[in-house]
Structure formats: C-alpha cells, structure tokens
Tab-separated table of C-alpha atoms in Angstrom:
chain	number	residue	atom	x	y	z
A	1	UNK	CA	-30.728	-3.334	7.697
A	2	UNK	CA	-29.035	-6.601	8.529
A	3	UNK	CA	-30.113	-8.280	11.752
A	4	UNK	CA	-27.678	-8.168	14.655
A	5	UNK	CA	-25.376	-11.170	14.675
A	6	UNK	CA	-24.767	-12.741	18.095
A	7	UNK	CA	-21.826	-15.119	18.450
A	8	UNK	CA	-22.129	-18.052	20.831
A	9	UNK	CA	-20.269	-18.001	24.133
A	10	UNK	CA	-17.324	-20.455	24.058
A	11	UNK	CA	-17.453	-23.372	26.499
A	12	UNK	CA	-15.778	-22.469	29.845
A	13	UNK	CA	-13.192	-25.237	29.466
A	14	UNK	CA	-11.912	-23.641	26.244
A	15	UNK	CA	-11.737	-20.014	27.342
A	16	UNK	CA	-8.305	-18.522	27.988
A	17	UNK	CA	-6.200	-21.315	26.507
A	18	UNK	CA	-3.333	-20.106	24.351
A	19	UNK	CA	-1.289	-21.214	21.388
A	20	UNK	CA	2.437	-21.455	22.069
A	21	UNK	CA	4.273	-18.228	21.302
A	22	UNK	CA	1.220	-16.520	19.839
A	23	UNK	CA	1.352	-13.544	22.165
A	24	UNK	CA	-2.443	-13.688	22.181
A	25	UNK	CA	-5.335	-15.738	23.525
A	26	UNK	CA	-7.039	-18.126	21.123
A	27	UNK	CA	-10.017	-20.241	22.099
A	28	UNK	CA	-10.148	-23.826	20.912
A	29	UNK	CA	-6.594	-25.061	21.492
A	30	UNK	CA	-4.920	-26.794	24.393
A	31	UNK	CA	-1.501	-25.841	25.777
A	32	UNK	CA	0.220	-28.017	23.159
A	33	UNK	CA	-1.388	-26.097	20.313
A	34	UNK	CA	-3.637	-29.023	19.293
A	35	UNK	CA	-7.269	-28.495	18.472
A	36	UNK	CA	-9.714	-30.187	20.792
A	37	UNK	CA	-13.274	-31.304	19.923
A	38	UNK	CA	-13.766	-28.163	17.854
A	39	UNK	CA	-13.463	-29.196	14.179
A	40	UNK	CA	-13.556	-26.968	11.131
A	41	UNK	CA	-17.203	-26.889	9.963
A	42	UNK	CA	-17.535	-28.540	6.559
A	43	UNK	CA	-19.213	-26.226	4.063
A	44	UNK	CA	-21.254	-29.009	2.468
A	45	UNK	CA	-23.143	-29.284	5.790
A	46	UNK	CA	-24.215	-25.627	5.426
A	47	UNK	CA	-23.094	-24.682	8.947
A	48	UNK	CA	-24.994	-21.955	10.793
A	49	UNK	CA	-23.501	-18.499	10.425
A	50	UNK	CA	-22.811	-18.118	14.134
A	51	UNK	CA	-20.866	-21.414	14.196
A	52	UNK	CA	-18.880	-20.427	11.097
A	53	UNK	CA	-17.947	-16.985	12.425
A	54	UNK	CA	-17.245	-18.345	15.889
A	55	UNK	CA	-14.705	-20.758	14.406
A	56	UNK	CA	-13.109	-18.024	12.282
A	57	UNK	CA	-12.825	-15.743	15.299
A	58	UNK	CA	-11.118	-18.480	17.293
A	59	UNK	CA	-8.468	-18.700	14.598
A	60	UNK	CA	-7.160	-15.152	15.094
A	61	UNK	CA	-3.399	-15.166	14.718
A	62	UNK	CA	-1.991	-12.552	17.089
A	63	UNK	CA	1.450	-10.923	16.931
A	64	UNK	CA	4.298	-13.286	17.667
A	65	UNK	CA	5.744	-12.939	21.151
A	66	UNK	CA	9.467	-12.283	20.785
A	67	UNK	CA	9.958	-12.945	24.476
A	68	UNK	CA	8.736	-16.504	24.092
A	69	UNK	CA	10.976	-17.088	21.090
A	70	UNK	CA	8.323	-16.869	18.402
A	71	UNK	CA	7.366	-20.535	18.343
A	72	UNK	CA	4.305	-19.823	16.257
A	73	UNK	CA	0.894	-21.479	16.101
A	74	UNK	CA	-0.127	-25.057	15.419
A	75	UNK	CA	-3.066	-24.731	13.029
A	76	UNK	CA	-5.737	-27.356	12.425
A	77	UNK	CA	-4.859	-29.656	9.502
A	78	UNK	CA	-6.182	-28.351	6.188
A	79	UNK	CA	-6.830	-24.846	7.516
A	80	UNK	CA	-5.560	-22.971	4.430
A	81	UNK	CA	-7.715	-25.062	2.108
A	82	UNK	CA	-10.730	-24.549	4.363
A	83	UNK	CA	-10.292	-20.762	4.458
A	84	UNK	CA	-9.834	-20.644	0.690
A	85	UNK	CA	-13.006	-22.673	0.178
A	86	UNK	CA	-15.003	-20.173	2.236
A	87	UNK	CA	-13.682	-17.265	0.185
A	88	UNK	CA	-14.545	-19.083	-3.057
A	89	UNK	CA	-17.983	-20.257	-1.894
A	90	UNK	CA	-21.147	-18.307	-2.823
A	91	UNK	CA	-22.525	-19.216	0.652
A	92	UNK	CA	-25.985	-19.686	-0.886
A	93	UNK	CA	-27.569	-20.907	2.353
A	94	UNK	CA	-26.874	-17.528	3.976
A	95	UNK	CA	-29.682	-15.212	2.955
A	96	UNK	CA	-28.201	-11.900	4.095
A	97	UNK	CA	-25.628	-10.353	1.757
A	98	UNK	CA	-24.057	-8.242	4.499
A	99	UNK	CA	-23.513	-11.305	6.642
A	100	UNK	CA	-21.942	-13.086	3.652
A	101	UNK	CA	-19.521	-10.172	3.279
A	102	UNK	CA	-18.632	-10.487	6.959
A	103	UNK	CA	-17.854	-14.187	6.557
A	104	UNK	CA	-15.743	-13.645	3.423
A	105	UNK	CA	-13.869	-10.742	4.973
A	106	UNK	CA	-13.163	-12.651	8.180
A	107	UNK	CA	-11.922	-15.713	6.285
A	108	UNK	CA	-9.735	-13.489	4.106
A	109	UNK	CA	-8.239	-11.862	7.199
A	110	UNK	CA	-7.451	-15.240	8.785
A	111	UNK	CA	-5.758	-16.314	5.543
A	112	UNK	CA	-3.776	-13.067	5.265
A	113	UNK	CA	-2.526	-13.490	8.823
A	114	UNK	CA	-0.841	-16.687	7.694
A	115	UNK	CA	0.738	-15.314	4.513
A	116	UNK	CA	3.738	-13.552	6.061
A	117	UNK	CA	4.282	-10.177	7.690
A	118	UNK	CA	3.679	-8.146	4.525
A	119	UNK	CA	0.173	-9.603	4.130
A	120	UNK	CA	-0.928	-9.156	7.727
A	121	UNK	CA	-3.556	-6.532	8.513
A	122	UNK	CA	-3.036	-3.674	10.943
A	123	UNK	CA	-2.205	-4.887	14.426
A	124	UNK	CA	-1.287	-3.581	17.869
A	125	UNK	CA	1.725	-5.105	19.590
A	126	UNK	CA	2.678	-4.591	23.237
A	127	UNK	CA	6.306	-4.558	24.351
A	128	UNK	CA	7.481	-4.796	27.950
A	129	UNK	CA	10.811	-3.177	28.760
A	130	UNK	CA	12.192	-4.426	32.107
A	131	UNK	CA	13.866	-1.917	34.393
A	132	UNK	CA	17.198	-2.842	36.024
A	133	UNK	CA	17.317	-3.500	39.773
A	134	UNK	CA	13.540	-3.503	39.868
A	135	UNK	CA	10.582	-5.822	39.435
A	136	UNK	CA	8.838	-3.142	37.388
A	137	UNK	CA	8.662	-2.852	33.608
A	138	UNK	CA	7.512	-0.330	31.038
A	139	UNK	CA	4.614	-1.375	28.799
A	140	UNK	CA	4.467	0.234	25.349
A	141	UNK	CA	1.656	-0.584	22.885
A	142	UNK	CA	2.354	0.213	19.238
A	143	UNK	CA	0.078	0.185	16.224
A	144	UNK	CA	1.667	-1.421	13.180
A	145	UNK	CA	-0.413	-0.695	10.049
A	146	UNK	CA	-0.518	-3.036	7.100
A	147	UNK	CA	3.049	-3.201	5.822
A	148	UNK	CA	3.897	-2.024	2.323
A	149	UNK	CA	7.174	-2.569	0.518
A	150	UNK	CA	8.084	1.116	0.504
A	151	UNK	CA	7.055	1.859	4.107
A	152	UNK	CA	9.165	-0.444	6.242
A	153	UNK	CA	8.976	2.112	9.056
A	154	UNK	CA	5.470	0.865	9.834
A	155	UNK	CA	6.915	-2.292	11.428
A	156	UNK	CA	8.746	-2.683	14.725
A	157	UNK	CA	12.106	-4.330	14.064
A	158	UNK	CA	14.118	-6.617	16.330
A	159	UNK	CA	16.930	-4.083	16.744
A	160	UNK	CA	14.442	-1.524	18.132
A	161	UNK	CA	13.200	-3.971	20.743
A	162	UNK	CA	16.723	-4.998	21.719
A	163	UNK	CA	17.914	-1.399	21.986
A	164	UNK	CA	14.896	-0.447	24.082
A	165	UNK	CA	15.738	-3.197	26.561
A	166	UNK	CA	19.422	-2.198	26.566
A	167	UNK	CA	18.872	1.521	27.237
A	168	UNK	CA	18.561	1.221	31.045
A	169	UNK	CA	21.715	-0.947	31.128
A	170	UNK	CA	23.987	1.492	29.287
A	171	UNK	CA	26.700	3.426	31.101
A	172	UNK	CA	25.650	6.919	30.020
A	173	UNK	CA	26.566	10.284	31.549
A	174	UNK	CA	24.169	11.810	34.056
A	175	UNK	CA	21.833	14.007	32.048
A	176	UNK	CA	21.439	17.642	33.171
A	177	UNK	CA	17.919	18.982	33.856
A	178	UNK	CA	17.867	20.618	30.421
A	179	UNK	CA	18.853	17.446	28.528
A	180	UNK	CA	16.876	16.347	25.465
A	181	UNK	CA	16.990	13.295	23.198
A	182	UNK	CA	16.430	12.869	19.458
A	183	UNK	CA	15.535	9.633	17.700
A	184	UNK	CA	16.410	9.445	14.003
A	185	UNK	CA	14.205	7.211	11.853
A	186	UNK	CA	11.819	6.386	14.703
A	187	UNK	CA	9.502	4.050	12.760
A	188	UNK	CA	6.841	2.975	15.243
A	189	UNK	CA	8.611	4.902	18.034
A	190	UNK	CA	9.565	2.092	20.431
A	191	UNK	CA	13.126	3.269	21.185
A	192	UNK	CA	12.238	6.919	21.699
A	193	UNK	CA	9.183	6.142	23.822
A	194	UNK	CA	11.266	3.806	25.985
A	195	UNK	CA	13.971	6.483	26.344
A	196	UNK	CA	11.428	9.075	27.482
A	197	UNK	CA	10.072	6.735	30.156
A	198	UNK	CA	13.498	5.495	31.320
A	199	UNK	CA	15.533	8.716	31.336
A	200	UNK	CA	12.678	11.144	32.105
A	201	UNK	CA	13.884	13.667	29.512
A	202	UNK	CA	12.016	15.161	26.532
A	203	UNK	CA	12.364	13.069	23.366
A	204	UNK	CA	11.709	14.110	19.772
A	205	UNK	CA	10.637	11.242	17.478
A	206	UNK	CA	11.341	11.842	13.778
A	207	UNK	CA	10.771	10.090	10.468
A	208	UNK	CA	9.572	10.646	6.908
A	209	UNK	CA	6.135	12.178	6.153
A	210	UNK	CA	4.434	8.840	5.358
A	211	UNK	CA	5.582	7.355	8.689
A	212	UNK	CA	4.821	10.292	10.981
A	213	UNK	CA	0.977	9.907	11.240
A	214	UNK	CA	1.306	6.419	12.742
A	215	UNK	CA	4.260	7.577	14.826
A	216	UNK	CA	2.135	10.406	16.237
A	217	UNK	CA	-0.648	7.931	17.027
A	218	UNK	CA	1.763	5.750	19.001
A	219	UNK	CA	3.179	8.760	20.845
A	220	UNK	CA	-0.334	9.886	21.801
A	221	UNK	CA	-1.372	6.392	22.860
A	222	UNK	CA	1.638	5.947	25.136
A	223	UNK	CA	1.705	9.360	26.754
A	224	UNK	CA	2.382	9.020	30.474
A	225	UNK	CA	2.935	11.341	33.457
A	226	UNK	CA	6.540	12.484	33.710
A	227	UNK	CA	7.301	11.983	30.014
A	228	UNK	CA	7.489	14.534	27.214
A	229	UNK	CA	7.394	13.127	23.683
A	230	UNK	CA	6.946	15.119	20.481
A	231	UNK	CA	6.907	14.071	16.831
A	232	UNK	CA	8.263	15.783	13.735
A	233	UNK	CA	9.058	15.099	10.091
A	234	UNK	CA	12.790	14.849	9.396
A	235	UNK	CA	14.229	13.975	5.984
A	236	UNK	CA	17.955	13.267	6.253
A	237	UNK	CA	18.503	14.583	2.721
A	238	UNK	CA	17.208	18.042	3.579
A	239	UNK	CA	18.965	20.747	5.558
A	240	UNK	CA	22.273	18.909	5.962
A	241	UNK	CA	24.203	22.178	5.648
A	242	UNK	CA	21.735	24.128	7.786
A	243	UNK	CA	23.409	25.849	10.753
A	244	UNK	CA	21.880	24.782	14.069
A	245	UNK	CA	22.571	26.649	17.301
A	246	UNK	CA	23.970	24.740	20.253
A	247	UNK	CA	20.737	25.314	22.161
A	248	UNK	CA	18.786	23.465	19.472
A	249	UNK	CA	20.984	20.368	19.658
A	250	UNK	CA	20.505	17.190	21.683
A	251	UNK	CA	22.434	15.465	24.470
A	252	UNK	CA	21.399	12.008	23.251
A	253	UNK	CA	20.837	10.824	19.673
A	254	UNK	CA	19.225	7.407	19.102
A	255	UNK	CA	18.859	5.269	15.980
A	256	UNK	CA	17.749	1.662	15.456
A	257	UNK	CA	18.115	-0.255	12.181
A	258	UNK	CA	19.098	2.914	10.271
A	259	UNK	CA	21.087	1.436	7.363
A	260	UNK	CA	19.336	-0.177	4.390
A	261	UNK	CA	20.750	1.848	1.493
A	262	UNK	CA	24.321	2.723	0.367
A	263	UNK	CA	23.607	6.415	0.977
A	264	UNK	CA	22.408	5.958	4.551
A	265	UNK	CA	25.796	5.890	6.365
A	266	UNK	CA	26.683	9.348	5.058
A	267	UNK	CA	23.221	10.749	5.704
A	268	UNK	CA	23.025	9.283	9.212
A	269	UNK	CA	26.439	10.592	10.264
A	270	UNK	CA	25.494	13.945	8.746
A	271	UNK	CA	22.426	14.106	10.982
A	272	UNK	CA	24.478	13.085	14.011
A	273	UNK	CA	27.001	15.823	13.300
A	274	UNK	CA	24.236	18.362	12.873
A	275	UNK	CA	22.168	17.555	15.952
A	276	UNK	CA	24.528	16.147	18.629
A	277	UNK	CA	25.686	18.651	21.248
A	278	UNK	CA	29.372	19.383	21.489
A	279	UNK	CA	31.363	18.395	24.566
A	280	UNK	CA	32.295	15.225	26.394
A	281	UNK	CA	28.803	14.341	27.597
A	282	UNK	CA	26.920	13.998	24.293
A	283	UNK	CA	26.160	10.417	23.279
A	284	UNK	CA	24.961	8.569	20.182
A	285	UNK	CA	23.374	5.140	20.725
A	286	UNK	CA	22.809	2.949	17.671
A	287	UNK	CA	21.711	-0.645	17.111
A	288	UNK	CA	21.555	-2.371	13.753
A	289	UNK	CA	21.116	-5.960	12.511
A	290	UNK	CA	24.103	-7.740	11.031
A	291	UNK	CA	22.372	-8.449	7.739
A	292	UNK	CA	24.201	-10.193	4.927
A	293	UNK	CA	25.029	-7.761	2.185
A	294	UNK	CA	25.253	-4.674	4.412
A	295	UNK	CA	28.744	-5.098	5.846
A	296	UNK	CA	30.102	-2.284	3.665
A	297	UNK	CA	27.430	0.122	4.978
A	298	UNK	CA	28.297	-0.804	8.563
A	299	UNK	CA	31.983	-0.318	7.852
A	300	UNK	CA	31.342	3.042	6.224
A	301	UNK	CA	29.213	4.137	9.172
A	302	UNK	CA	32.015	3.322	11.602
A	303	UNK	CA	34.611	5.059	9.445
A	304	UNK	CA	32.533	8.207	8.993
A	305	UNK	CA	31.752	8.414	12.717
A	306	UNK	CA	35.455	8.214	13.557
A	307	UNK	CA	36.309	10.869	10.954
A	308	UNK	CA	33.656	13.096	12.527
A	309	UNK	CA	35.525	12.913	15.834
A	310	UNK	CA	33.257	10.335	17.460
A	311	UNK	CA	34.593	7.191	19.073
A	312	UNK	CA	33.068	4.013	20.458
A	313	UNK	CA	32.608	4.119	24.222
A	314	UNK	CA	31.070	0.634	24.412
A	315	UNK	CA	29.655	-1.893	21.958
A	316	UNK	CA	28.503	-5.474	21.669
A	317	UNK	CA	26.594	-8.072	19.671
A	318	UNK	CA	23.330	-9.595	20.869
A	319	UNK	CA	20.744	-11.968	19.445
A	320	UNK	CA	17.043	-11.299	19.030
A	321	UNK	CA	14.010	-12.600	17.169
A	322	UNK	CA	12.242	-10.942	14.268
A	323	UNK	CA	9.081	-11.851	12.346
A	324	UNK	CA	10.205	-10.662	8.916
A	325	UNK	CA	9.705	-13.335	6.252
A	326	UNK	CA	10.000	-16.748	7.837
A	327	UNK	CA	11.163	-15.171	11.100
A	328	UNK	CA	13.968	-16.482	13.245
A	329	UNK	CA	17.020	-15.295	15.105
A	330	UNK	CA	18.865	-12.140	14.121
A	331	UNK	CA	22.199	-10.838	15.455
A	332	UNK	CA	22.430	-7.108	16.143
A	333	UNK	CA	25.346	-4.775	16.856
A	334	UNK	CA	24.829	-2.036	19.439
A	335	UNK	CA	27.246	0.817	20.029
A	336	UNK	CA	27.578	3.951	22.155
A	337	UNK	CA	29.577	6.864	20.726
A	338	UNK	CA	31.035	9.960	22.337
A	339	UNK	CA	32.875	13.037	21.087
A	340	UNK	CA	36.068	12.812	23.115
A	341	UNK	CA	38.933	10.646	21.882
A	342	UNK	CA	39.404	8.522	24.997
A	343	UNK	CA	37.178	5.717	23.766
A	344	UNK	CA	37.082	2.435	25.585
A	345	UNK	CA	38.541	-0.589	23.872
A	346	UNK	CA	36.075	-3.316	23.048
A	347	UNK	CA	36.013	-6.129	25.566
A	348	UNK	CA	37.422	-9.543	24.754
A	349	UNK	CA	33.882	-10.890	24.655
A	350	UNK	CA	32.908	-8.436	21.939
A	351	UNK	CA	36.068	-9.158	19.956
A	352	UNK	CA	35.261	-12.874	20.200
A	353	UNK	CA	31.814	-12.149	18.774
A	354	UNK	CA	33.394	-10.214	15.923
A	355	UNK	CA	35.424	-13.290	15.036
A	356	UNK	CA	32.144	-14.960	14.136
A	357	UNK	CA	30.239	-11.942	12.819
A	358	UNK	CA	31.897	-9.277	10.670
A	359	UNK	CA	30.963	-5.786	11.837
A	360	UNK	CA	32.900	-4.137	9.024
C-alpha cells in the first residue's frame, strides 16, 4: 500500500489570494494574477513529490465567474510546456508507482482545464440569483459533468443564467395555489430550480434520458424548504399527438436555449401547445442566444407561436457572458408569451435593439 502523502501547508501570506475572474481561490498569485516567489519546479532538479503536487494543486483553474465578466487567469509563463513535460516524464526519482500516477493525473487535469470547455473535467458551479427589492439572493450549485459533443445539456448556458436572474423581474400573473411550472430541456436545471425558489410553486424539470441523471442530482442537491422540484424524461418527438387533460397541464412553461436544430421550433411549439393551460393566465417564458446561423429558427419559432394563438406580452435583448470556446459576450432574446390576443407592443428600446440584432 502506498504511504500517505501529506501536502505542505501554504505560507499564510499566500492563502486566500485569488486570480481575477476565476470564481475560485488559488494560492500562489497576487491580486493582479502574477505569480509571486513560487516558481514552477524544474524537473531536472528532481523536486520532492510534496512540492510538485503542492504546485499542481495551486494551479487549479476553477469555473469562470460570469458576474465578474470572465476575465480569466494569468498563468505562469511556460505553464503548458511544464505540464506537458511532467506528463511525458518517467519521474524516475519517485519510487512509488501510485504516487507517480497521482502526479501524472494531476498534471493532466491542470492541462485539460486550460484546453477549452469541452476538455474540462467535471465541475460544480454556484450561481447567485438576486431577488428584487431585497438584499437576499438564491444560491444554486450545479454539477456540470465532462462535456461531450452530443450532450450539450450537461453545461449551463448563458441564456439559462440570464433567464434565472430575469424571472423575479417579469410581470407575470399571480399564480393560484394549485399552479405548477414545467421546464422544457432543463439541462443542468438552473432555470427550473430558480423558478421553484422564486415563485414557490412545484416545478417539473425535463430533458432527454442521458441528461436526466445529472439533472436529478442537481435537483436533489438544491432541495430546500418550501420548494417542490421533480425530474422526468421528456422527448419532444414522442407523444406530440397525445391528449392531455387540463388538470395535467401547467400554468408556466419555461425554456432556455431551446433551438439548435431546424426541427426544434416545431417540436418546441408542439410541446408548448400540449402542456400549457388554456386561458388568459398561462404564460410561456423563453430565452435564447442570438447565434449567427439560427435566425431562421428564431423566426420560425415566433411564427409558429403566433399561429398557435400565443402572442408576445413582453420581450427584450440582453447581454451575458458564456465560456463556450474562447468565451466572451453573447446577446440573448427573452420573451413572455400569453394565450390572449391583446399582446403588448414591444417598447422602443427593444425595437432599437432589433435594429442592431435580427430576431427573425
């Protein structure tokens, strides 16, 4: 059995200092993101294992803080080359094979953290949703597993964060005691979990089978007194023509970033038509990024909603930050829809935004 490995305690003057915009605490950097006296141990000096692992652990790259604008981390010069050299080294001066594996694995993780969102390992990200007219906020912690190309629902997207913050600001009808909400394509569950905490009504989170296990984990982790959240598999392609009784329908339907395929507008509106309660008080709240190449899908969504007898009650464009690819600012369109035909006309501010960004 390998001997227990004890890491050294960092010097007091280094503890608690943070990289800019890292959203986490990293020892060994000052407030400007520059490394202090701590240098990267050169492998030719055969550094002690505890010093090597201590340095690697100080290089943890935490989730980017969207609130701080995602400024990123200032790494020590030559960090990528140093990490690669550790992975390639046989580490002959380390006599314990299990300890070698720990060093290689840790160096590989630090390198993966710097290779873009798709290469990052599983992480937990905490979002704070401020409440209006109050100093309080809702804290929601979500697990985001390693992202794969065909499971984009394992990541929290900018539109979900923006919609979660907008929910308490929306002019929605007063929900009756029996009201319920449904989130379509919940992903990591941020919007639905925020809705349950803000509106104090039961919320059903839904997504595809591969997404639901992580979604259930996040629902369980964020359970709180006064909230009722459940999770279920829902494939938009199945049961479109299924007859649903009025008692099974929902007063509020939520969706964030729901369009990334030509078939999605029709499927999404089909689900809205199936699950939204009839009457003047039912609402659909949607937010989606204004991505290049998806203007036709957004236009089709709007057209199909109007043909289904739903009209915009309020809408707008807002900017957020995402960490997909190189990261950066993303514009998102939010909209609230109702069944009656007396829909409010978009404000001049929204129309001015549309002059710059095509919603159709």
